[in-house]
Coordinates of C-alpha atoms in Angstrom, one line a residue:
X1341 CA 0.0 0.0 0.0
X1342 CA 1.6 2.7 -1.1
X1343 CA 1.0 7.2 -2.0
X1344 CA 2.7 9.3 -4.4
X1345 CA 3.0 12.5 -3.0
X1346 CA 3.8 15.2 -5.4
X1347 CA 4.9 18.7 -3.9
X1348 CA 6.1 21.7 -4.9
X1349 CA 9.8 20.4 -5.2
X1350 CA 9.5 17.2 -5.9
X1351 CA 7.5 13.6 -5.5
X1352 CA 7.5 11.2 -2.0
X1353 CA 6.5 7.7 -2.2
X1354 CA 5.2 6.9 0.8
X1355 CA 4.6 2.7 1.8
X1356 CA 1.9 2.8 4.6
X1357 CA 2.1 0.2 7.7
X1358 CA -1.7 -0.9 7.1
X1359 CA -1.4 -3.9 9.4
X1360 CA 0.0 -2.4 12.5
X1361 CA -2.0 0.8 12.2
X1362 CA -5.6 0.0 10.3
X1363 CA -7.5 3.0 11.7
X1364 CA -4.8 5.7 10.7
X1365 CA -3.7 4.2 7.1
X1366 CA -7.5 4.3 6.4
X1367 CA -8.1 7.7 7.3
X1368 CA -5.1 8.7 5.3
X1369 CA -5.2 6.9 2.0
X1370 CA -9.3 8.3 1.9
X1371 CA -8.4 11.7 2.7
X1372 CA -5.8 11.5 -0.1
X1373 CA -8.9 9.7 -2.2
X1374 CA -11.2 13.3 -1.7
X1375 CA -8.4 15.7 -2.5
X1376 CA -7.9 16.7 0.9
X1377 CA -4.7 17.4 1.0
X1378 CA -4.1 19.2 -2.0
X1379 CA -2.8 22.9 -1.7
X1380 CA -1.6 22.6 1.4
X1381 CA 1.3 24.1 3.1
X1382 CA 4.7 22.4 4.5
X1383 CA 3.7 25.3 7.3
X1384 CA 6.9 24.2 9.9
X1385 CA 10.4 22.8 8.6
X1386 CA 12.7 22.4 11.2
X1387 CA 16.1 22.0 10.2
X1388 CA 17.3 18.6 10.4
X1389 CA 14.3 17.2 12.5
X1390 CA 10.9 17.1 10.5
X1391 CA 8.5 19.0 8.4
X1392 CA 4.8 19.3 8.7
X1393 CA 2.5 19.4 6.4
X1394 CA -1.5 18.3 5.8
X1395 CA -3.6 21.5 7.6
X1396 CA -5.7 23.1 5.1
X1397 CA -5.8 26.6 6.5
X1398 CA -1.8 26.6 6.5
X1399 CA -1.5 27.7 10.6
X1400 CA -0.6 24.1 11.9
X1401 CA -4.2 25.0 14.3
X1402 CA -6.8 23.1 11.5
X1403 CA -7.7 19.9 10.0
X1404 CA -10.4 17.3 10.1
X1405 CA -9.9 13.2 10.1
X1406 CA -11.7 10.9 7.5
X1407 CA -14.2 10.1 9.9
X1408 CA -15.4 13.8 10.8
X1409 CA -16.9 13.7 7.3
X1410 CA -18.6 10.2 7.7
X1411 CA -19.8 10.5 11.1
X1412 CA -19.8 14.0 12.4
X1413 CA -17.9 16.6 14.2
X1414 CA -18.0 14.5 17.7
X1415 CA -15.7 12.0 15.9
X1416 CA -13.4 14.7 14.4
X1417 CA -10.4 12.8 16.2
X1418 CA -9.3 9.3 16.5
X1419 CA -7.2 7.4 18.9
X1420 CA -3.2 7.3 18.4
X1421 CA -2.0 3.5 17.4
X1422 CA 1.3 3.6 18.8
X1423 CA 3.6 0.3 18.3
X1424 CA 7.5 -0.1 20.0
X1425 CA 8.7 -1.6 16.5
X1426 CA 7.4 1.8 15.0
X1427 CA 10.3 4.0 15.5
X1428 CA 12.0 7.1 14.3
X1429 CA 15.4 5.1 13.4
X1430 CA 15.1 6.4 9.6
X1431 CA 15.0 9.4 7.6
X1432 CA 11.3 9.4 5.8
X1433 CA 9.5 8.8 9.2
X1434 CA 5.8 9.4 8.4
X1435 CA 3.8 9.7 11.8
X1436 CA 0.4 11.8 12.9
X1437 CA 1.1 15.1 14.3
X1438 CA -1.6 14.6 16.7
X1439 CA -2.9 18.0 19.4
X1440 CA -2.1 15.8 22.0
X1441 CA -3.1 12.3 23.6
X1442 CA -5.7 10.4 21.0
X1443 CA -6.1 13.5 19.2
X1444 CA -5.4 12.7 15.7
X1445 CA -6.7 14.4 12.6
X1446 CA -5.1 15.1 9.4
X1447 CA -1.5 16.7 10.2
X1448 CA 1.4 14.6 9.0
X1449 CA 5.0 14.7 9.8
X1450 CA 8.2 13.7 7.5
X1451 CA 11.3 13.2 9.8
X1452 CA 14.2 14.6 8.0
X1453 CA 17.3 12.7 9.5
X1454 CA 18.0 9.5 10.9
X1455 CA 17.5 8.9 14.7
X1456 CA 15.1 10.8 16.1
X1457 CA 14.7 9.6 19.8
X1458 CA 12.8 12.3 21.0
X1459 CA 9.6 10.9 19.3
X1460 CA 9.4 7.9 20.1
X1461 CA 6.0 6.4 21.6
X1462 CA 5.1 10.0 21.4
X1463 CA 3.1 9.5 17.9
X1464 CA 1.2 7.4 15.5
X1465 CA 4.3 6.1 12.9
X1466 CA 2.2 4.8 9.9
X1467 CA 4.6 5.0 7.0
X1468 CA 7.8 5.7 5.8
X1469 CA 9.2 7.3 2.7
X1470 CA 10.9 4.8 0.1
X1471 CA 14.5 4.6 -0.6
X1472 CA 15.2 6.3 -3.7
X1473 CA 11.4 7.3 -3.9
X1474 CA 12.1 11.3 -2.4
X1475 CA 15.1 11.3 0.0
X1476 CA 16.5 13.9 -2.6
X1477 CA 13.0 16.1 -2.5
X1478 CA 13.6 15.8 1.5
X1479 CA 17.1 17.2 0.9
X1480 CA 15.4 20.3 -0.4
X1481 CA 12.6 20.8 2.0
X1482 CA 15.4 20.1 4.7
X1483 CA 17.6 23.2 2.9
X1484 CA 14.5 25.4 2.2
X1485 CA 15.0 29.0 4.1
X1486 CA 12.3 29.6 7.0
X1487 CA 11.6 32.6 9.6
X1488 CA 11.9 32.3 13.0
X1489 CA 8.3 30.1 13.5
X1490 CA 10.3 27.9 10.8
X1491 CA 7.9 28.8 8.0
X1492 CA 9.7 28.7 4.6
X1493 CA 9.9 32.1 3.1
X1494 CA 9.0 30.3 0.0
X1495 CA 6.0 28.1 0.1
X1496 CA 6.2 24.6 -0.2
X1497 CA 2.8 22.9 -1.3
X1498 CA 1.1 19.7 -1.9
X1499 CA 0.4 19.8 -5.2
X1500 CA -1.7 16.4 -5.8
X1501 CA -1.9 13.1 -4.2
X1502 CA -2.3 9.9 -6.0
X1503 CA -3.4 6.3 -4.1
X1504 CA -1.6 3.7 -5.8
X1505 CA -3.3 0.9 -3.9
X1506 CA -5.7 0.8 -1.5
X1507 CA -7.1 -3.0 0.5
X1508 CA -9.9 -1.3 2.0
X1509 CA -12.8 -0.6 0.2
X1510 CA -14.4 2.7 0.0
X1511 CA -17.2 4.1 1.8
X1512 CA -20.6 5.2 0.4
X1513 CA -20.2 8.6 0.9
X1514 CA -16.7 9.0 -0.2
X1515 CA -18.0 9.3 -3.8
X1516 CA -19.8 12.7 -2.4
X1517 CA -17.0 14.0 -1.0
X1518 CA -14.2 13.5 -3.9
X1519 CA -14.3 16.4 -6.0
X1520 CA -15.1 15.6 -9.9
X1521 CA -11.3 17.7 -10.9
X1522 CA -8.8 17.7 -8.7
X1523 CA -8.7 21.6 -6.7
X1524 CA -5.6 23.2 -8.1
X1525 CA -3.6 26.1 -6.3
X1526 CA -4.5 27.3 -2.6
X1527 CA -7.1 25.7 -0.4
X1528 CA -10.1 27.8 0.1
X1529 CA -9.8 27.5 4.1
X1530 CA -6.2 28.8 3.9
X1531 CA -5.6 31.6 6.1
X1532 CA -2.3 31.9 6.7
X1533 CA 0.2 34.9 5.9
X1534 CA 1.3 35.3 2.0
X1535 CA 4.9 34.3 0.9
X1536 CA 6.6 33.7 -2.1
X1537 CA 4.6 31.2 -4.3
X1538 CA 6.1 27.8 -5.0
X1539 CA 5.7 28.9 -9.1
X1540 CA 8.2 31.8 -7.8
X1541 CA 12.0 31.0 -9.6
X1542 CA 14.7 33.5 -9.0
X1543 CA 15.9 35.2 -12.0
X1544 CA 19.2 33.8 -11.9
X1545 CA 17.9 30.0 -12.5
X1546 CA 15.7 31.2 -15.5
X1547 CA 17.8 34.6 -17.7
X1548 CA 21.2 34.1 -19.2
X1549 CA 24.2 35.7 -16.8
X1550 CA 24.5 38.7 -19.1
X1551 CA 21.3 39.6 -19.6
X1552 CA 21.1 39.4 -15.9
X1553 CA 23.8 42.1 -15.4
X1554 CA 21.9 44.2 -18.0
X1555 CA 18.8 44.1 -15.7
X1556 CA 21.0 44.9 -12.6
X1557 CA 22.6 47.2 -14.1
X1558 CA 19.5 49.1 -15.7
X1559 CA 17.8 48.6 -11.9
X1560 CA 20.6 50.5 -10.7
X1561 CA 20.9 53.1 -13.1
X1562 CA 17.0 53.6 -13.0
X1563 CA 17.7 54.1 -8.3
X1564 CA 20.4 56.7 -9.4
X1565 CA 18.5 58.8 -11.3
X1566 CA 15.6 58.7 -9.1
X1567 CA 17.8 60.0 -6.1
X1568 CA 19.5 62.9 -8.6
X1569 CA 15.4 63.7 -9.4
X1570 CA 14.6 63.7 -5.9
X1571 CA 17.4 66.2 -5.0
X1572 CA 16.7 68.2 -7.7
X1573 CA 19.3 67.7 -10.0
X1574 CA 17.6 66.4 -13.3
X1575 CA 14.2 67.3 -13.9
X1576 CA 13.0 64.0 -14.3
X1577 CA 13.8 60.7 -13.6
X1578 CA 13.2 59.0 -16.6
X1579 CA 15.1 62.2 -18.6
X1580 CA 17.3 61.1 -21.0
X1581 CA 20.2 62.9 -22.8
X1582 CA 20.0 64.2 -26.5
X1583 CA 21.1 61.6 -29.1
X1584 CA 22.1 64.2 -31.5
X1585 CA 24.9 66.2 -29.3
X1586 CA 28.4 65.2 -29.3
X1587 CA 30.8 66.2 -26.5
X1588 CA 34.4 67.1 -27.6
X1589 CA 36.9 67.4 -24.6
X1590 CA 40.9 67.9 -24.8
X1591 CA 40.6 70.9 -27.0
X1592 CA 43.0 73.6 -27.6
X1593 CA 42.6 76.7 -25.9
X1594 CA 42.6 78.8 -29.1
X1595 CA 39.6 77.0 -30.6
X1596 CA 36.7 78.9 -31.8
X1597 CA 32.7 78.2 -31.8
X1598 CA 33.3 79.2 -35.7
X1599 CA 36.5 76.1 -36.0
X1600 CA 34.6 73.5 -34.5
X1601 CA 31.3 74.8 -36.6
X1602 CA 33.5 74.3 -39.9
X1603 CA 35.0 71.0 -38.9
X1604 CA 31.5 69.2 -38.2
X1605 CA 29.6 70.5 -40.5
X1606 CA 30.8 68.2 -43.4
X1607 CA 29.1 65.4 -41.3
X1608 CA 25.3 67.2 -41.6
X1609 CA 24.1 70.4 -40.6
X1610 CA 25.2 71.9 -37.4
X1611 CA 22.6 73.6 -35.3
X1612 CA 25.0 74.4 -32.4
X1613 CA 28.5 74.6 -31.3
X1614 CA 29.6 75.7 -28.4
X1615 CA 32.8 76.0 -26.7
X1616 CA 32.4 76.3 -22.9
X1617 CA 34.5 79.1 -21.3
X1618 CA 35.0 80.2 -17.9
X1619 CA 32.2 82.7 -17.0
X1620 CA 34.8 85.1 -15.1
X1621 CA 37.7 85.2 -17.0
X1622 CA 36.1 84.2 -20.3
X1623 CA 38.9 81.3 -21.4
X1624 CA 38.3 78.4 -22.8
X1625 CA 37.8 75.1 -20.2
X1626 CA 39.0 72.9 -23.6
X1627 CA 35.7 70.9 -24.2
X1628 CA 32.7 72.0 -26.1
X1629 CA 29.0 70.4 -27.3
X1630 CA 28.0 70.0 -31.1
X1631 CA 24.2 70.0 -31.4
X1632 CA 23.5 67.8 -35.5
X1633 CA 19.5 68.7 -36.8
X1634 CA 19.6 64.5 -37.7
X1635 CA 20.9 61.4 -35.1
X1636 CA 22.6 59.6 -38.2
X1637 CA 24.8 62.9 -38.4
X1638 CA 25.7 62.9 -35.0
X1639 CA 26.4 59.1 -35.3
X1640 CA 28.8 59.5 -38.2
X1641 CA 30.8 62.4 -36.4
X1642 CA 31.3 60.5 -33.6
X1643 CA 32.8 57.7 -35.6
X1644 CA 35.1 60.0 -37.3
X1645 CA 36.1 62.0 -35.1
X1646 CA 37.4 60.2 -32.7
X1647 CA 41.6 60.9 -32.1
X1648 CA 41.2 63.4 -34.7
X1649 CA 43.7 66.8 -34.3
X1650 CA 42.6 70.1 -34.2
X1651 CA 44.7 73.0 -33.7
X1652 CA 47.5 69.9 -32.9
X1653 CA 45.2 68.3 -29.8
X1654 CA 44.4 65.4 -30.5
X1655 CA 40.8 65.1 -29.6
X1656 CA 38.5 62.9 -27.6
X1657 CA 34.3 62.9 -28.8
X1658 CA 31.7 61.0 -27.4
X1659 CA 27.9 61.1 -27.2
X1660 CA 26.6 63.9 -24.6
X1661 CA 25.5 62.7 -21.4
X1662 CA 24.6 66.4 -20.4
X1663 CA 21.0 67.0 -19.7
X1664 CA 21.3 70.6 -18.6
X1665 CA 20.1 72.2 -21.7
X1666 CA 16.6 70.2 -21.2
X1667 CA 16.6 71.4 -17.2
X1668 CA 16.9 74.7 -18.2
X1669 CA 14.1 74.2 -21.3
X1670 CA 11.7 72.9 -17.5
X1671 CA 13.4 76.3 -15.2
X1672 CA 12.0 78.3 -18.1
X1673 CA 8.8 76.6 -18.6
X1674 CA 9.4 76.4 -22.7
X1675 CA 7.7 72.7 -22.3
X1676 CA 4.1 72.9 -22.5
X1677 CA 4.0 76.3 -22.4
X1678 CA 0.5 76.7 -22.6
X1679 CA -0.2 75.1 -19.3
X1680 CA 0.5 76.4 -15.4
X1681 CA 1.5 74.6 -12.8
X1682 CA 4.4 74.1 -10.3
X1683 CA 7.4 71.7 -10.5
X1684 CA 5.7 67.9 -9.9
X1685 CA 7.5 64.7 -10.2
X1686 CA 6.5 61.8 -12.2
X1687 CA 3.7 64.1 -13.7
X1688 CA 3.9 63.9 -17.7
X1689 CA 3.1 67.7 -18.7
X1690 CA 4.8 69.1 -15.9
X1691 CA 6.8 72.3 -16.3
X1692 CA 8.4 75.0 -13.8
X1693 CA 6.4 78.0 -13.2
X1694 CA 8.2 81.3 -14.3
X1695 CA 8.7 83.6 -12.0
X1696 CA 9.1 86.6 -13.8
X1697 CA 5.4 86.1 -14.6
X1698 CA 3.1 88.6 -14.0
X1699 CA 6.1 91.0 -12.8
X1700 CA 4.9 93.5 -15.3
X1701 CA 1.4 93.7 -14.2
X1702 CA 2.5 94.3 -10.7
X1703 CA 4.8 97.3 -12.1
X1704 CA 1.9 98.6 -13.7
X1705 CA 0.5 100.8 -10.7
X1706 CA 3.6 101.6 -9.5
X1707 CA 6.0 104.3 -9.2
X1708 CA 9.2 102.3 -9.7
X1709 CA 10.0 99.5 -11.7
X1710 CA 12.5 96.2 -11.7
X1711 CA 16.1 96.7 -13.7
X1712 CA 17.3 93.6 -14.9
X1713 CA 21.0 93.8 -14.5
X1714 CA 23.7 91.3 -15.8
X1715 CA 25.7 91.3 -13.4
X1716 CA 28.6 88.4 -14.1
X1717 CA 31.3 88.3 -17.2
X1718 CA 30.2 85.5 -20.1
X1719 CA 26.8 85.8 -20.2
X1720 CA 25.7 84.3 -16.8
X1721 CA 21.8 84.1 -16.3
X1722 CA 22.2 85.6 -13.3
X1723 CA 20.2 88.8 -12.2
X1724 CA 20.0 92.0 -10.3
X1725 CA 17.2 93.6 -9.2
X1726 CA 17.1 97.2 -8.2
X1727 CA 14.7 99.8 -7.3
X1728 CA 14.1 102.4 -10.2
X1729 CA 11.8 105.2 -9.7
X1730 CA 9.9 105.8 -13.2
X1731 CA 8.2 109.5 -12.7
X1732 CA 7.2 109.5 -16.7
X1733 CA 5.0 106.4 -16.4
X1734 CA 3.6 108.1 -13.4
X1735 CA 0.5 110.2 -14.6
X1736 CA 0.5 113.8 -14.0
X1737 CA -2.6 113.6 -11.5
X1738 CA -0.2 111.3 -9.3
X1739 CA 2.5 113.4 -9.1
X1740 CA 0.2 116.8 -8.4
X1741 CA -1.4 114.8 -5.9
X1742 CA 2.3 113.9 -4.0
X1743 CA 3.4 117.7 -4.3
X1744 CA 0.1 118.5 -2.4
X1745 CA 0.9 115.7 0.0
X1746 CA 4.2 117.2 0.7
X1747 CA 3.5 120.6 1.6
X1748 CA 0.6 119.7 3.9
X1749 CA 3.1 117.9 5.8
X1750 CA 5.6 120.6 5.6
X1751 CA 3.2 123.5 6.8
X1752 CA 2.0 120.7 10.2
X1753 CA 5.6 121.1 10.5
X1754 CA 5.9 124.3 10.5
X1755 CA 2.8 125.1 12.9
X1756 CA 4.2 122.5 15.5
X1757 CA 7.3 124.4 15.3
X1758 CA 5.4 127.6 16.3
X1759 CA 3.4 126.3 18.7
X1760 CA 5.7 124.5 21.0
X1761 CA 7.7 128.0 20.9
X1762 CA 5.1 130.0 22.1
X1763 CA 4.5 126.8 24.8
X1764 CA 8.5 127.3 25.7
X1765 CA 8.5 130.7 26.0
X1766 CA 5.0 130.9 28.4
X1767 CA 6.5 127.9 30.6
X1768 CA 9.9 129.7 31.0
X1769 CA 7.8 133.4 32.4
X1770 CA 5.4 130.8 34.6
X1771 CA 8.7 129.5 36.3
X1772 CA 10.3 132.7 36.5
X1773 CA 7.2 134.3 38.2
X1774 CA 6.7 131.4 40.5
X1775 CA 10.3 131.8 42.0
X1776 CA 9.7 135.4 42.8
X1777 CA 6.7 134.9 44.6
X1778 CA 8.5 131.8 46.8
X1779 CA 11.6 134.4 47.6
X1780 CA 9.0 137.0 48.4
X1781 CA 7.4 134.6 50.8
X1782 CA 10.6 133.2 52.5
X1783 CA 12.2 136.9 53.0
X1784 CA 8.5 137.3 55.2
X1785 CA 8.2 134.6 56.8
X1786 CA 12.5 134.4 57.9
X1787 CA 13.9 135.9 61.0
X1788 CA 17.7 136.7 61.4
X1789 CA 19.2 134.9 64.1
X1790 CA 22.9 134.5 65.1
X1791 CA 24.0 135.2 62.0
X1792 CA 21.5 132.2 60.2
X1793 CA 17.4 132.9 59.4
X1794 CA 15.3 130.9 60.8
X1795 CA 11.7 129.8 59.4
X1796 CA 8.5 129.2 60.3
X1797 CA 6.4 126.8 58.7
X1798 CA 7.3 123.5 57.2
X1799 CA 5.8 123.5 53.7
X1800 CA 8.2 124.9 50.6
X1801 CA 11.3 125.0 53.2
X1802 CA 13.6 123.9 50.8
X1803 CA 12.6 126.1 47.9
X1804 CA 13.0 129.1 50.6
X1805 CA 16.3 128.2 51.3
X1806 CA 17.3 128.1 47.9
X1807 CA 15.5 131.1 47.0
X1808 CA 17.0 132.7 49.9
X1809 CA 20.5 131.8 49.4
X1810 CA 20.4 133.1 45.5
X1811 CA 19.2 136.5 46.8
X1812 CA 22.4 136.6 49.1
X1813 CA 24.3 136.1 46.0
X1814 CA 23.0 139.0 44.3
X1815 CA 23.1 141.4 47.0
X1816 CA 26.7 140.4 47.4
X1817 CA 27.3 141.4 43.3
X1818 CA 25.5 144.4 43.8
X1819 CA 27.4 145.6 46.5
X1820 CA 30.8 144.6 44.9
X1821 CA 29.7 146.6 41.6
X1822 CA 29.1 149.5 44.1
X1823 CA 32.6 149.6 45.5

């Protein structure tokens, strides 16, 4: 009595011990009659021990015996059959994974080496794996990679099962419960986590070696210029440089726009060439780019051209990898001009808005407008802004109205002037009379005695002797200018 088995990554012949365990080799070999076990997961491997397998929601928590479905849920588990000749010794071990004393369903284990003690007359052992029948497709379950719980990142599935003979004879209801084709792909109970499909092959088992360093390298290129985009240093990610413009390098200093014009254009016409100088001192930096009107032109320069000398350098030309002609075409918003917007990745009419836009109708009520001044040698984009007060494109009503502005705000200057004179000069007599009267008081109310004055009353006693002291001083200057 024996089952092919056919997983995921390979076939297991199994040859059931029918006579030692009746109960469990019929509830396996009809179970593999209704399709039960196909889909299901290898949901545990451990390394060098066993792997489990036969639970149709994939968790290692479900599955239902053969004789749930002909008697009902009360006899969803049957009693273990446990024999001392039935041991562990060999790799191949078939043996219930039961939930615990008499408890057997549908869970299955495979051991995966020889000699394992630790199992023994702990479970049902009904079958073993034939030599040369799957010890190599055990080899690869035993080597699959798991996570910690020792689920394999890649699933590992059931994919059929096929009773090659069978002494016991089938039940009446069993024709109800096989399935007229066999189910094909998941279980529909299956509930645990999504890995990596058992169809899943890495790309190095299935694409040549060199067009697998093509991919990695076009992955990689792709992640580059994603970051540059991201950073802001193309406009896109999926730019791409001009295939018409060639870059020449190793030039000679004394090598004009109009030399470099004359040499390429005998390949096709020349819509461009520029030498790049240095945007302070205006020198050559020895490399320039050649922009062709057709791609074939550009093609044929650069085959040409290459090592040629010019002005006795020898030079160097190769296909432009500059893209900074087509960021400055997005800076100035020449793509899709007709459109506005703000600077957007991955959007396909994008363009950058220009922010000289709308300057001039924000000049256009005002009394000054915005100089635009080049300030850096070589022709540097760069600009200046200053203030620039415009009185002809001011009307004439504007202006009369700002002279009358300005001398009502000269003559409030002017009365405030006179006012808080008149207020200085009327505080200055109100002081001066309000001293007199104190001195007039404290000469009153003073008597002379022993040489000092003494004074009654407590109120303004300082003032008095203040007062009183300055009038000393000026009767002394009087009496000196007598003399």
């Amino acid at each position: 009595m024996s089952v092919l088995i056919v997983t995921s990554v390979g076939d297991l012949v199994v040859d059931l011990h029918t006579d030692q365990c009746p109960r469990t080799t019929y509830n396996f070999l009809k179970l593999c009659k209704m399709r039960y076990y196909n889909g299901c997961l290898f949901h545990k491997v451990a390394k060098d021990f066993v792997a489990q397998t036969g639970d149709p929601t994939g968790t290692g928590t479900g599955g239902d015996s053969m004789y749930k479905f002909l008697h009902g849920d009360q006899a969803r588990f049957f009693d273990d059959e446990i024999h001392p000749e039935l041991r562990h010794s060999k790799i191949g071990t078939v043996a219930m994974a039961s939930a615990g004393k008499n408890r057997n369903a549908s869970q299955f284990y495979i051991t995966l080496r020889d000699d394992v003690e630790y199992l023994h007359d702990k479970h049902t052992v009904f079958g073993i794996v034939a030599e040369g029948e799957g010890l190599d497709t055990l080899t690869k379950i035993n080597e699959s990679y798991v996570d910690g719980e020792g689920r394999p990142f890649k699933d590992i599935r059931i994919k059929h099962t096929y009773v090659l003979y069978d002494p016991d004879d089938d039940p009446a209801q069993l024709a109800e419960l096989v399935p007229p084709n066999s189910p094909i792909g998941k279980p529909i109970d299956e509930i645990a986590e999504e890995r990596l499909e058992d169809t899943w092959v890495p790309l190095d088992e299935t694409v040549d070696p060199v067009q697998l360093e093509e991919m990695i390298r076009s992955k990689e290129a792709h992640t580059n210029a994603v970051i540059l985009a991201s950073i802001g240093d193309i406009p896109d990610a999926e730019v791409k440089p001009p295939d018409n413009v060639l870059f020449v390098c190793q030039l000679n200093p004394v090598t004009q726009d109009e030399d470099l014009y004359t040499i390429f254009s005998r390949f096709g016409t020349v819509t461009s060439a520029e030498t790049i100088c240095d945007y302070k001192t205006g020198d050559s930096l020895c490399y320039a780019f050649i922009e062709f009107e057709a791609k074939e032109a550009c093609e044929r320069a650069h085959r040409d051209m290459q090592n040629c000398l010019i002005d006795a350098r020898r030079i160097h030309v190769d296909f432009s990898q500059s893209v900074s002609k087509l960021w400055r075409q997005f800076r100035q918003g020449t793509r899709n001009a007709n459109k506005d917007g703000c600077f957007k990745r991955h959007a396909p009419d994008y363009r950058a808005r220009d922010l000289d836009k709308g300057a001039e109708k924000e000049n256009k009520n005002r009394d000054y407008v915005l100089r635009d001044e080049n300030t850096q040698r070589g022709g540097s984009n760069r600009r200046s802004y200053d203030l620039v007060f415009d009185e002809d494109g001011a009307s004439a009503d504007n202006r009369q109205d700002c002279r009358n502005a300005d001398r009502r705000k000269i003559q409030k200057l002017d009365d405030w002037r006179s006012e808080a004179s008149h207020k200085r000069d009327r505080d200055r007599t109100n002081r001066d009379r309000n001293n007199r009267e104190k001195l007039h008081i404290s000469e009153e109310g003073g008597r002379r005695h022993d040489g000092h004055i003494s004074y009654h009353g407590s109120s303004d006693r300082s003032y008095s002797r203040r007062n009183n002291s300055d009038y000393g001083k000026h009767q002394s200057k009087s009496r000196r200018r007598d003399d």
